[in-house]
PDB file of C-alpha atoms in Angstrom:
ATOM      1  CA  MET I  11     337.170  53.403 133.901  1.00 51.00           C
ATOM      2  CA  HIS I  12     333.493  52.324 133.576  1.00 61.00           C
ATOM      3  CA  ILE I  13     334.433  50.217 131.072  1.00 61.00           C
ATOM      4  CA  LEU I  14     337.693  49.051 132.476  1.00 63.00           C
ATOM      5  CA  LYS I  15     336.247  48.124 135.305  1.00 71.00           C
ATOM      6  CA  PRO I  16     334.418  44.700 134.065  1.00 68.00           C
ATOM      7  CA  LEU I  17     338.024  43.533 132.278  1.00 71.00           C
ATOM      8  CA  PRO I  18     339.286  41.790 135.408  1.00 81.00           C
ATOM      9  CA  THR I  19     336.698  39.958 135.952  1.00 84.00           C
ATOM     10  CA  LEU I  20     336.047  38.780 132.596  1.00 83.00           C
ATOM     11  CA  ASN I  21     339.807  37.892 132.213  1.00 86.00           C
ATOM     12  CA  ARG I  22     339.159  35.752 135.797  1.00 89.00           C
ATOM     13  CA  SER I  23     336.578  33.602 135.015  1.00 92.00           C
ATOM     14  CA  ALA I  24     337.694  33.119 131.194  1.00 92.00           C
ATOM     15  CA  ILE I  25     341.271  31.813 133.206  1.00 92.00           C
ATOM     16  CA  ASN I  26     338.714  29.560 135.657  1.00 93.00           C
ATOM     17  CA  ILE I  27     337.376  28.069 132.916  1.00 94.00           C
ATOM     18  CA  SER I  28     340.209  27.509 130.918  1.00 94.00           C
ATOM     19  CA  THR I  29     341.706  25.672 134.333  1.00 95.00           C
ATOM     20  CA  PHE I  30     338.455  24.008 134.219  1.00 95.00           C
ATOM     21  CA  LEU I  31     338.253  22.319 130.992  1.00 94.00           C
ATOM     22  CA  LEU I  32     341.865  21.881 131.549  1.00 94.00           C
ATOM     23  CA  ILE I  33     341.712  19.686 134.711  1.00 93.00           C
ATOM     24  CA  ASN I  34     338.601  17.927 132.835  1.00 92.00           C
ATOM     25  CA  ILE I  35     340.823  16.581 129.917  1.00 91.00           C
ATOM     26  CA  LEU I  36     343.230  15.622 132.405  1.00 89.00           C
ATOM     27  CA  HIS I  37     340.565  13.508 134.400  1.00 85.00           C
ATOM     28  CA  SER I  38     338.835  12.110 131.435  1.00 86.00           C
ATOM     29  CA  GLU I  39     342.129  11.290 129.957  1.00 78.00           C
ATOM     30  CA  THR I  40     343.744   9.500 133.157  1.00 73.00           C
ATOM     31  CA  PRO I  41     342.405   6.116 134.106  1.00 69.00           C
ATOM     32  CA  LYS I  42     340.032   6.660 137.232  1.00 66.00           C
ATOM     33  CA  GLU I  43     342.448   4.022 139.112  1.00 62.00           C
ATOM     34  CA  ALA I  44     345.042   5.591 138.920  1.00 53.00           C
TER      35      ALA I  44
END
């Protein structure tokens, strides 16, 4: 159980980082005026 506890936090942080990178890529590809 002690090993399984940090897994959800790592998963959540990984998801947050991936979504943040996706949003950054979308914002950089699309013009700022739009």
